[in-house]
Tab-separated table of C-alpha atoms in Angstrom:
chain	number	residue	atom	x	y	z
I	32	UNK	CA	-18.897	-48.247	-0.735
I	33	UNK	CA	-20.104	-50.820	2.002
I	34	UNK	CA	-23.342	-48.679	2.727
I	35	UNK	CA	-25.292	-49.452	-0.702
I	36	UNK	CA	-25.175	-53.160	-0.137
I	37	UNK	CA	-26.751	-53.388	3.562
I	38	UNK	CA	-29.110	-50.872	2.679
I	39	UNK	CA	-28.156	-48.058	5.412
I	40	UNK	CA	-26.333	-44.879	5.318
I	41	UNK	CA	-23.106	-44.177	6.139
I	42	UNK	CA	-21.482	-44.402	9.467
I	43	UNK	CA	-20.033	-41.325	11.240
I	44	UNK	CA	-16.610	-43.024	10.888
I	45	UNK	CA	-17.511	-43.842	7.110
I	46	UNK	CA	-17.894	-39.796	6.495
I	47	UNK	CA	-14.996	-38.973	8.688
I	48	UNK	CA	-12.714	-41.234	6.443
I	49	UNK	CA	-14.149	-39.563	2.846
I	50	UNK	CA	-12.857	-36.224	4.420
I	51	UNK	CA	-9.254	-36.961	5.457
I	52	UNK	CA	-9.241	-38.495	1.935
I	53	UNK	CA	-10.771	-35.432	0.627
I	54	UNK	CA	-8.023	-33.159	2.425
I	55	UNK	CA	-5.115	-35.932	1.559
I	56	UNK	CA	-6.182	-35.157	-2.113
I	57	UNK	CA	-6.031	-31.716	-1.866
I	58	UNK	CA	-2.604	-31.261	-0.209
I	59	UNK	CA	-1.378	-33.045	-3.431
I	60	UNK	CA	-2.694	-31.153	-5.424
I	61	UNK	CA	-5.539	-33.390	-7.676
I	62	UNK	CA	-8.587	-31.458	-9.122
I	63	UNK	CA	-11.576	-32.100	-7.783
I	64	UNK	CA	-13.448	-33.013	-10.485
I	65	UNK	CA	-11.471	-35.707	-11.753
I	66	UNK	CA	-12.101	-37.114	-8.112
I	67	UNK	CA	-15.711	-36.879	-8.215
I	68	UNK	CA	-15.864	-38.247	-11.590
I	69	UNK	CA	-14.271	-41.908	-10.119
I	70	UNK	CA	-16.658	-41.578	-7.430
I	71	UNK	CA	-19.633	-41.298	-10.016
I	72	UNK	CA	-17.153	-44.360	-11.977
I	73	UNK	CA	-16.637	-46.411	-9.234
I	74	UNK	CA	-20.890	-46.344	-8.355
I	75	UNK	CA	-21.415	-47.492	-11.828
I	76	UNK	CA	-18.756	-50.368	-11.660
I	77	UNK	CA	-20.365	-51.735	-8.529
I	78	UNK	CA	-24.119	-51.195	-9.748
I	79	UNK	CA	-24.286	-54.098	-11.811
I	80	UNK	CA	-23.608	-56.260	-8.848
I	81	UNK	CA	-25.694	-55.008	-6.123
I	82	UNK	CA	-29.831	-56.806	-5.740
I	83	UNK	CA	-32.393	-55.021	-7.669
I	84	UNK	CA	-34.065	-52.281	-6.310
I	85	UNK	CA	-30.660	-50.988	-4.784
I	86	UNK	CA	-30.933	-47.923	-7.455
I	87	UNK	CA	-32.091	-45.369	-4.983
I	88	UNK	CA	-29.690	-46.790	-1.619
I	89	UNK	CA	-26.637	-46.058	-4.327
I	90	UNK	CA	-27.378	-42.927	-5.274
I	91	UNK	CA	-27.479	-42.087	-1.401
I	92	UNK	CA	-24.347	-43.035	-0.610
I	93	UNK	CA	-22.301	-41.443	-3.565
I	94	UNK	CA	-24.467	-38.315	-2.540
I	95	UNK	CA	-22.967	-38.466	1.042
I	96	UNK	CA	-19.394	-39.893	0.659
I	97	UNK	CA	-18.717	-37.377	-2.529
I	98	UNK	CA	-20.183	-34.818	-0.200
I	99	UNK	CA	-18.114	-35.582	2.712
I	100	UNK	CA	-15.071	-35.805	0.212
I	101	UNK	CA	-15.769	-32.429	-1.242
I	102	UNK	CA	-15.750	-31.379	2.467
I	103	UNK	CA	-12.596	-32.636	3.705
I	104	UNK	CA	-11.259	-31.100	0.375
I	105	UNK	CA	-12.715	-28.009	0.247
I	106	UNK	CA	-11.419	-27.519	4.232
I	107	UNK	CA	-8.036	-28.399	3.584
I	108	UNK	CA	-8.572	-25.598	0.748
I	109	UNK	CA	-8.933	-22.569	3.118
I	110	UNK	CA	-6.402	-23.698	5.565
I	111	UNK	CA	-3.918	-23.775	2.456
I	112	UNK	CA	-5.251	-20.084	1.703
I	113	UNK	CA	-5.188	-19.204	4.731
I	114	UNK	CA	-1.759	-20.597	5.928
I	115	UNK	CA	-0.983	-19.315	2.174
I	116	UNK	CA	-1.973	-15.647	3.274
I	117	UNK	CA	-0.575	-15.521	6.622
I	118	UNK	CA	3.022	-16.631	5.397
I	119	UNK	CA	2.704	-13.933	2.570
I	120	UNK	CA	1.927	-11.495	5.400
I	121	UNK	CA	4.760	-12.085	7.056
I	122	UNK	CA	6.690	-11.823	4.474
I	123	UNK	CA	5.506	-8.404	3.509
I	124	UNK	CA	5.852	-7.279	6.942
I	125	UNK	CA	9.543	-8.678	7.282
I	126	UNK	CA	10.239	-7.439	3.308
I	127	UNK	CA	9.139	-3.314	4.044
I	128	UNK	CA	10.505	-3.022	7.861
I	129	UNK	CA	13.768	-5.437	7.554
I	130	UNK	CA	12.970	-7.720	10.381
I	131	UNK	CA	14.198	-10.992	9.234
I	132	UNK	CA	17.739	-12.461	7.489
I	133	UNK	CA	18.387	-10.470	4.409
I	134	UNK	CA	19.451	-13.726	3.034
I	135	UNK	CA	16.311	-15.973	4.424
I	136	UNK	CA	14.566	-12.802	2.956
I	137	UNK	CA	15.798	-13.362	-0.095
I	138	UNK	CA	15.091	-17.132	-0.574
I	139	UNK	CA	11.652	-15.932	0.940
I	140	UNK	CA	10.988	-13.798	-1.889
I	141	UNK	CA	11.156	-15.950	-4.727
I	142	UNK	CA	8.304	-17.845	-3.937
I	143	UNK	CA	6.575	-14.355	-3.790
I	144	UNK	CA	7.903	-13.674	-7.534
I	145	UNK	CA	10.567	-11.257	-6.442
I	146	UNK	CA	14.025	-10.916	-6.692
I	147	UNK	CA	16.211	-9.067	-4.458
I	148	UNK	CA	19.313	-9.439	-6.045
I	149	UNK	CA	17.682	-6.826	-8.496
I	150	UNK	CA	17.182	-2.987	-7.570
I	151	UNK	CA	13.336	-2.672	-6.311
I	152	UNK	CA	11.489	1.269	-6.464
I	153	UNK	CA	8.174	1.531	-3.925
I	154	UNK	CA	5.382	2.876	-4.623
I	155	UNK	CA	2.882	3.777	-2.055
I	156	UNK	CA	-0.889	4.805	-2.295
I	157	UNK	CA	-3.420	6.565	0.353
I	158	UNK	CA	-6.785	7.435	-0.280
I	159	UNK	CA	-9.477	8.804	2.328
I	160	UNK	CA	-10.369	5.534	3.787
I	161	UNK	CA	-7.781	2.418	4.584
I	162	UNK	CA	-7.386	-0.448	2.041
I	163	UNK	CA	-6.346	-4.163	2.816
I	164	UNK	CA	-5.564	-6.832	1.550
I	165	UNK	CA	-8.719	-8.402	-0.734
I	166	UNK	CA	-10.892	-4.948	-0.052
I	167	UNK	CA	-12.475	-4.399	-3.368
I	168	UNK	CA	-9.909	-1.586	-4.201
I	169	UNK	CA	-7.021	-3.285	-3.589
I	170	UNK	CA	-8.290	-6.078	-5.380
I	171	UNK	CA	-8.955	-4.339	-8.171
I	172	UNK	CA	-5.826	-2.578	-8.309
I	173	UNK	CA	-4.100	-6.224	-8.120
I	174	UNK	CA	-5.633	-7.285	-10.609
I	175	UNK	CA	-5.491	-4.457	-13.096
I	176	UNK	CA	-1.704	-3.948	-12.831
I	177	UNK	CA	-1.514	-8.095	-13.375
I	178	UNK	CA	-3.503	-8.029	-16.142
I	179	UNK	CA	-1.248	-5.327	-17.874
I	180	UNK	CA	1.977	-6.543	-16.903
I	181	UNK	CA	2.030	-10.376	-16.070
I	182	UNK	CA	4.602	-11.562	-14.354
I	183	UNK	CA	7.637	-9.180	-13.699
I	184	UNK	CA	8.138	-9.959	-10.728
I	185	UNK	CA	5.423	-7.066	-9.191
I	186	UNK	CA	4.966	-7.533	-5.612
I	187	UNK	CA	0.914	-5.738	-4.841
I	188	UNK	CA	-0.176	-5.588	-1.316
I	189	UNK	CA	-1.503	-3.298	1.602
I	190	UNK	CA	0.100	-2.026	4.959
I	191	UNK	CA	-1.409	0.138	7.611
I	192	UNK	CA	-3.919	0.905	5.036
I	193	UNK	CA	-2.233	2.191	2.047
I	194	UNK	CA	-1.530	0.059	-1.329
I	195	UNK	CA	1.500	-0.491	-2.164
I	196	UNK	CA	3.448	-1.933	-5.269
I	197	UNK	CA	7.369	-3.182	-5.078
I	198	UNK	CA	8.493	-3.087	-9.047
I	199	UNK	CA	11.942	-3.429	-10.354
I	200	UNK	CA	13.936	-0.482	-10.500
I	201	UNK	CA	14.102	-0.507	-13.736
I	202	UNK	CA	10.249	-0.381	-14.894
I	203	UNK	CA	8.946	2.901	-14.180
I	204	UNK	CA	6.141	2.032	-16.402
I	205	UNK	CA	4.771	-0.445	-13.891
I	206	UNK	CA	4.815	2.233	-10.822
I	207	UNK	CA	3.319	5.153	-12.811
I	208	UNK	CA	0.912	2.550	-14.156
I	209	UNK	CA	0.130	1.869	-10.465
I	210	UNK	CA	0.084	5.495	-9.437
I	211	UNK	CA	-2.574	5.891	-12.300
I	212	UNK	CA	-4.751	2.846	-10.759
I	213	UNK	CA	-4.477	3.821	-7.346
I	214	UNK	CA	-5.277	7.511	-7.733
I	215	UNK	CA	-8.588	6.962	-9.834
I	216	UNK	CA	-9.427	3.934	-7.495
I	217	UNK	CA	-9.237	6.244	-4.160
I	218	UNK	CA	-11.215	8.670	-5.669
I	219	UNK	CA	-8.499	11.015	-5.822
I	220	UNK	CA	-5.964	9.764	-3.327
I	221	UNK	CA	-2.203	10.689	-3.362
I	222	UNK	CA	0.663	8.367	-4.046
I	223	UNK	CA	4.417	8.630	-3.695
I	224	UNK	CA	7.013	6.516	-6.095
I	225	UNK	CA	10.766	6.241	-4.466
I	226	UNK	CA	14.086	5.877	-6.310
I	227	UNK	CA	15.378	2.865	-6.917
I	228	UNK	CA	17.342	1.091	-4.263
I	229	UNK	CA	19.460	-2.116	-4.782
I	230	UNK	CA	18.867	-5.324	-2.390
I	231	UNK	CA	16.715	-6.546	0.207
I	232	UNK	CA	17.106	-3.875	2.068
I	233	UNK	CA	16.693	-1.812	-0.691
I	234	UNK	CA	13.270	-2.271	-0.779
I	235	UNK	CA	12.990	-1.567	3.115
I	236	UNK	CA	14.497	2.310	1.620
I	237	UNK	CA	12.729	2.565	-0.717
I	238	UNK	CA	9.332	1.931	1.242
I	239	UNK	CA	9.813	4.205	3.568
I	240	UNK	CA	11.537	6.806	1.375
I	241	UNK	CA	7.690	6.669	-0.209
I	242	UNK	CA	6.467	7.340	3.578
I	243	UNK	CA	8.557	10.185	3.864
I	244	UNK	CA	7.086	11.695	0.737
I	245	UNK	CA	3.656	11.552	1.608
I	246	UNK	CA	4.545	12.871	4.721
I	247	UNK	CA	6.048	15.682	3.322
I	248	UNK	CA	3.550	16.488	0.953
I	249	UNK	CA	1.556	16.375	3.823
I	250	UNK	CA	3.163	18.819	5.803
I	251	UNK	CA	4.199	21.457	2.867
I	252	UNK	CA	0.659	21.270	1.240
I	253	UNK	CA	2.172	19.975	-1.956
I	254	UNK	CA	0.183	19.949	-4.766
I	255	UNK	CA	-0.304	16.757	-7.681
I	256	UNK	CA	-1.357	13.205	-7.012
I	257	UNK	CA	1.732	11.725	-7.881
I	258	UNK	CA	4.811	12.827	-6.058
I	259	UNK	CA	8.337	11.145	-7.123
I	260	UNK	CA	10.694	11.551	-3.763
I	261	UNK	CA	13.722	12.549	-6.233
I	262	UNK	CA	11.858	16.006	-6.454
I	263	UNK	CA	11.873	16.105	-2.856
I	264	UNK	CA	15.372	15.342	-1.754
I	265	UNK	CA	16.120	19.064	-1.033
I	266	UNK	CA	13.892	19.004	1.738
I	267	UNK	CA	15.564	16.666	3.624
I	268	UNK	CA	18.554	18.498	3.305
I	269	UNK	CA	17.340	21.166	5.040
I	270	UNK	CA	16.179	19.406	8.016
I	271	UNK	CA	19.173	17.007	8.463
I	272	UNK	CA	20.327	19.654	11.078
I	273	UNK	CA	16.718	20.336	12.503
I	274	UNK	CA	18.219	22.738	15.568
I	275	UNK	CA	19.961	24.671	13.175
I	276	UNK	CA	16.911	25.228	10.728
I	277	UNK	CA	14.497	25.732	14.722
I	278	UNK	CA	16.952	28.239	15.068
I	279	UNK	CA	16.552	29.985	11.605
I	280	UNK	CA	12.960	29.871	11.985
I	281	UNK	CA	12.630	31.270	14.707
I	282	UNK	CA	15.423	34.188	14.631
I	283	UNK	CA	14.361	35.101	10.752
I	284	UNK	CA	10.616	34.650	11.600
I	285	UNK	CA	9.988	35.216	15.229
I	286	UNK	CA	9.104	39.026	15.238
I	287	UNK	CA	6.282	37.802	13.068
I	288	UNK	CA	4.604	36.851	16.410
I	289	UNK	CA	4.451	40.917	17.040
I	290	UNK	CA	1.774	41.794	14.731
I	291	UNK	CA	-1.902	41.802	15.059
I	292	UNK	CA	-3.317	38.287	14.940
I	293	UNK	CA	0.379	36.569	15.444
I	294	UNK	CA	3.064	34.978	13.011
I	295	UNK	CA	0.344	32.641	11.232
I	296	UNK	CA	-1.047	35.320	8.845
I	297	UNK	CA	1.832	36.702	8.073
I	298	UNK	CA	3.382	33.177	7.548
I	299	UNK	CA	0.309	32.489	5.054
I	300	UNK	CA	1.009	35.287	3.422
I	301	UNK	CA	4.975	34.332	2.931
I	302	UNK	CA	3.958	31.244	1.879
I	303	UNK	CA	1.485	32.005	-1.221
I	304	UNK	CA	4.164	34.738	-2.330
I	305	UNK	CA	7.002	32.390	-2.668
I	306	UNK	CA	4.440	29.347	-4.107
I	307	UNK	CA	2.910	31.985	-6.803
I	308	UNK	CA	7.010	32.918	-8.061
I	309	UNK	CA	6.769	36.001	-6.052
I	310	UNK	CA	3.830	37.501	-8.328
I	311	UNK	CA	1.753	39.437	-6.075
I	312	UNK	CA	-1.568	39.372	-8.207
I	313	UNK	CA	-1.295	35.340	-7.764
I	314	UNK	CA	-0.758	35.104	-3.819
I	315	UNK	CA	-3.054	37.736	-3.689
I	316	UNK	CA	-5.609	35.732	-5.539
I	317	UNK	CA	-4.889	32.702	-3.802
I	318	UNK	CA	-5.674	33.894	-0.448
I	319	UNK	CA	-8.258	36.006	-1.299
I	320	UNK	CA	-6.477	39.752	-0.721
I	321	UNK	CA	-6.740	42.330	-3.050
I	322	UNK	CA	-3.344	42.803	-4.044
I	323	UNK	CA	-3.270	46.252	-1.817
I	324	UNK	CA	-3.913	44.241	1.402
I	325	UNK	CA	-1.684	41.700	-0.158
I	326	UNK	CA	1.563	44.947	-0.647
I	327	UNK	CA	0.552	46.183	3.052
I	328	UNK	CA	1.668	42.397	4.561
I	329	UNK	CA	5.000	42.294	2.855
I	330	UNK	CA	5.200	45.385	4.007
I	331	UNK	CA	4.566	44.518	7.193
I	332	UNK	CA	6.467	41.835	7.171
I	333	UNK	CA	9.402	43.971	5.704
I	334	UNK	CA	9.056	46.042	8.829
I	335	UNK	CA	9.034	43.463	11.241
I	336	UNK	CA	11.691	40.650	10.182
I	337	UNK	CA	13.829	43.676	8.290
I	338	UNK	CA	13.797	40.997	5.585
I	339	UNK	CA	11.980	42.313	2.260
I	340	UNK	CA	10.256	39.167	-0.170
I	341	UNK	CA	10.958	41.155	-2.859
I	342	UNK	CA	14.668	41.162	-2.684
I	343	UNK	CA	16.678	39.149	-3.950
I	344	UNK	CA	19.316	39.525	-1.452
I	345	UNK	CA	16.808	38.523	1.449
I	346	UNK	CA	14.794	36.544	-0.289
I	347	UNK	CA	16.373	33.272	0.020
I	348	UNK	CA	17.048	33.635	3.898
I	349	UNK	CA	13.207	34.506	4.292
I	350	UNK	CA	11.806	31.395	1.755
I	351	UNK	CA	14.447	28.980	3.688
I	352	UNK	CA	13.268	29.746	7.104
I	353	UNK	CA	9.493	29.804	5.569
I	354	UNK	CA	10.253	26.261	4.479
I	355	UNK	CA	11.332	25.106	7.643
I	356	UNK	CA	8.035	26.681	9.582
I	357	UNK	CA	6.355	24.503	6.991
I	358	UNK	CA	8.455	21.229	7.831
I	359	UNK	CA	8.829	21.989	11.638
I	360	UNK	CA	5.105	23.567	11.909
I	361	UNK	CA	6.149	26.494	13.163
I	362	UNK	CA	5.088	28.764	15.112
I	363	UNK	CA	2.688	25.728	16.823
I	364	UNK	CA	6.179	23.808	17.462
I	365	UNK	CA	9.732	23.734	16.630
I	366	UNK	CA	10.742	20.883	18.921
């Protein structure tokens, strides 16, 4: 500390100097309070030798070169973070859309505390607004599932504005724990939890297996905020061959379009008979038909598709096609 001793303050140079040191101390890692305390040590070794009076010059220049050390440090800080968050992005990007060597992907992960090796289940989160990554919400979330679980090897992040959580397969307790977060932290959002798929490009499966849950639920106007996709598998079975089911929509269901008002009604009505177990006080309540107006649309229907709900003979051809209007939005589009 030159500056003390010829009474003047720090050069430009001097300052520049504290901060590289600052950000050298940083990048290896020292705590910054043992570094400030050998400032404050190193002022009162050299004290004792400086002319009287020199009290108040001192004090000056520890204030500026442990400021410009803090500075230096504290920069070098965020870039780590920020370097720190960008890398983690791209992992997470590369992890749930298989971009990148499943083997570099691998090595990648264990600095992010997972383990590909082992079988990884997704579980994915919406809400009615989009969450990233440190948004209060997804903070919280982070931090709630940490605190209850530690480290086992939980990966908690955000992508196109759902949450997500990447668990081993074999800790369900950590993804319903999630689901549990997420759903009172949306405000009553929806998630979907996948099976459990084994490597690194497992995970990549089982993320968008989620995807294709929501989306479903979406679609069919499934009910419950927590949807498993192993409930849903039979759905896409039905639409692996999606010209054959257009083609049993629309031969099973297209006379609908003859009656009053079109197919949609009529398709409602299908719809709340087979989701109520074919109990017509139930659909009838449920879309707000007394259970006569409710009688005189199967009826209708009866007439018009020669296919009556109410047998069991017909009944599966009619609820299969009815499920495929649903998944192929029907009559708006079959393509």
């Amino acid at each position: 500390m030159g500056a003390p001793r010829r009474r003047r303050r720090a050069t430009r140079d001097e300052l520049e100097s504290r901060r590289t040191q600052g950000a050298r101390a940083a990048e290896a890692g020292l705590a910054l309070r043992g570094l400030i305390r050998d400032h404050l040590a190193a002022a009162r070794e050299i004290h004792p030798r400086l002319p009287s009076g020199s009290m108040g010059p001192l004090l000056a220049a520890v204030e500026q070169a442990v400021d410009a050390f803090a500075e230096g440090y504290e920069r070098a800080q965020h870039q780590a973070v920020r370097q720190e968050e960008a890398a983690r992005r791209e992992f997470v990007d590369d992890l749930l859309y298989g971009r990148s060597d499943l083997g570099r992907l691998a090595e990648r992960a264990e600095r992010f505390g997972l383990r590909l090796s082992q079988a990884h289940a997704v579980a994915v989160a919406e809400g009615p607004e989009p969450y990233g990554d440190g948004y209060p919400v997804a903070r919280g979330i982070e931090e709630t599932v940490l605190a209850r679980f530690g480290n086992r090897q939980i990966l908690l992040t955000t992508k196109e504005g759902r949450l997500i959580c990447v668990a081993p397969g074999d800790q369900p307790d950590v993804l319903a724990y999630f689901a549990k977060q997420a759903y009172a932290a949306t405000d009553g959002g929806r998630v979907a939890i996948s099976r459990s798929h084994s490597g690194a490009g497992g995970v990549v499966h089982a993320y968008e297996e989620a995807l294709n849950a929501l989306d479903l639920a979406e679609r069919m106007g499934l009910e419950g905020p927590v949807l498993h996709s192993a409930d849903l598998l039979v759905y896409p079975v039905l639409t692996r061959d999606r010209q054959a089911m257009a083609d049993l929509v629309e031969s099973v269901l297209g006379p609908l379009r003859q009656a009053r008002g079109g197919a949609q009604p009529l398709l409602e009505t299908l719809t709340a008979y087979f989701d109520s177990g074919c109990v017509a006080t139930e659909a009838a309540r449920r879309l707000s038909l007394s259970v006569r107006a409710l009688t005189y649309r199967l009826e209708r229907i009866h007439t018009l598709t020669a296919a009556d709900p109410a047998d069991p003979h017909t009944r599966y051809t009619l609820q299969t096609a009815v499920i495929g209007a649903r998944l192929l939005g029907w009559p708006v589009t079959v393509a």
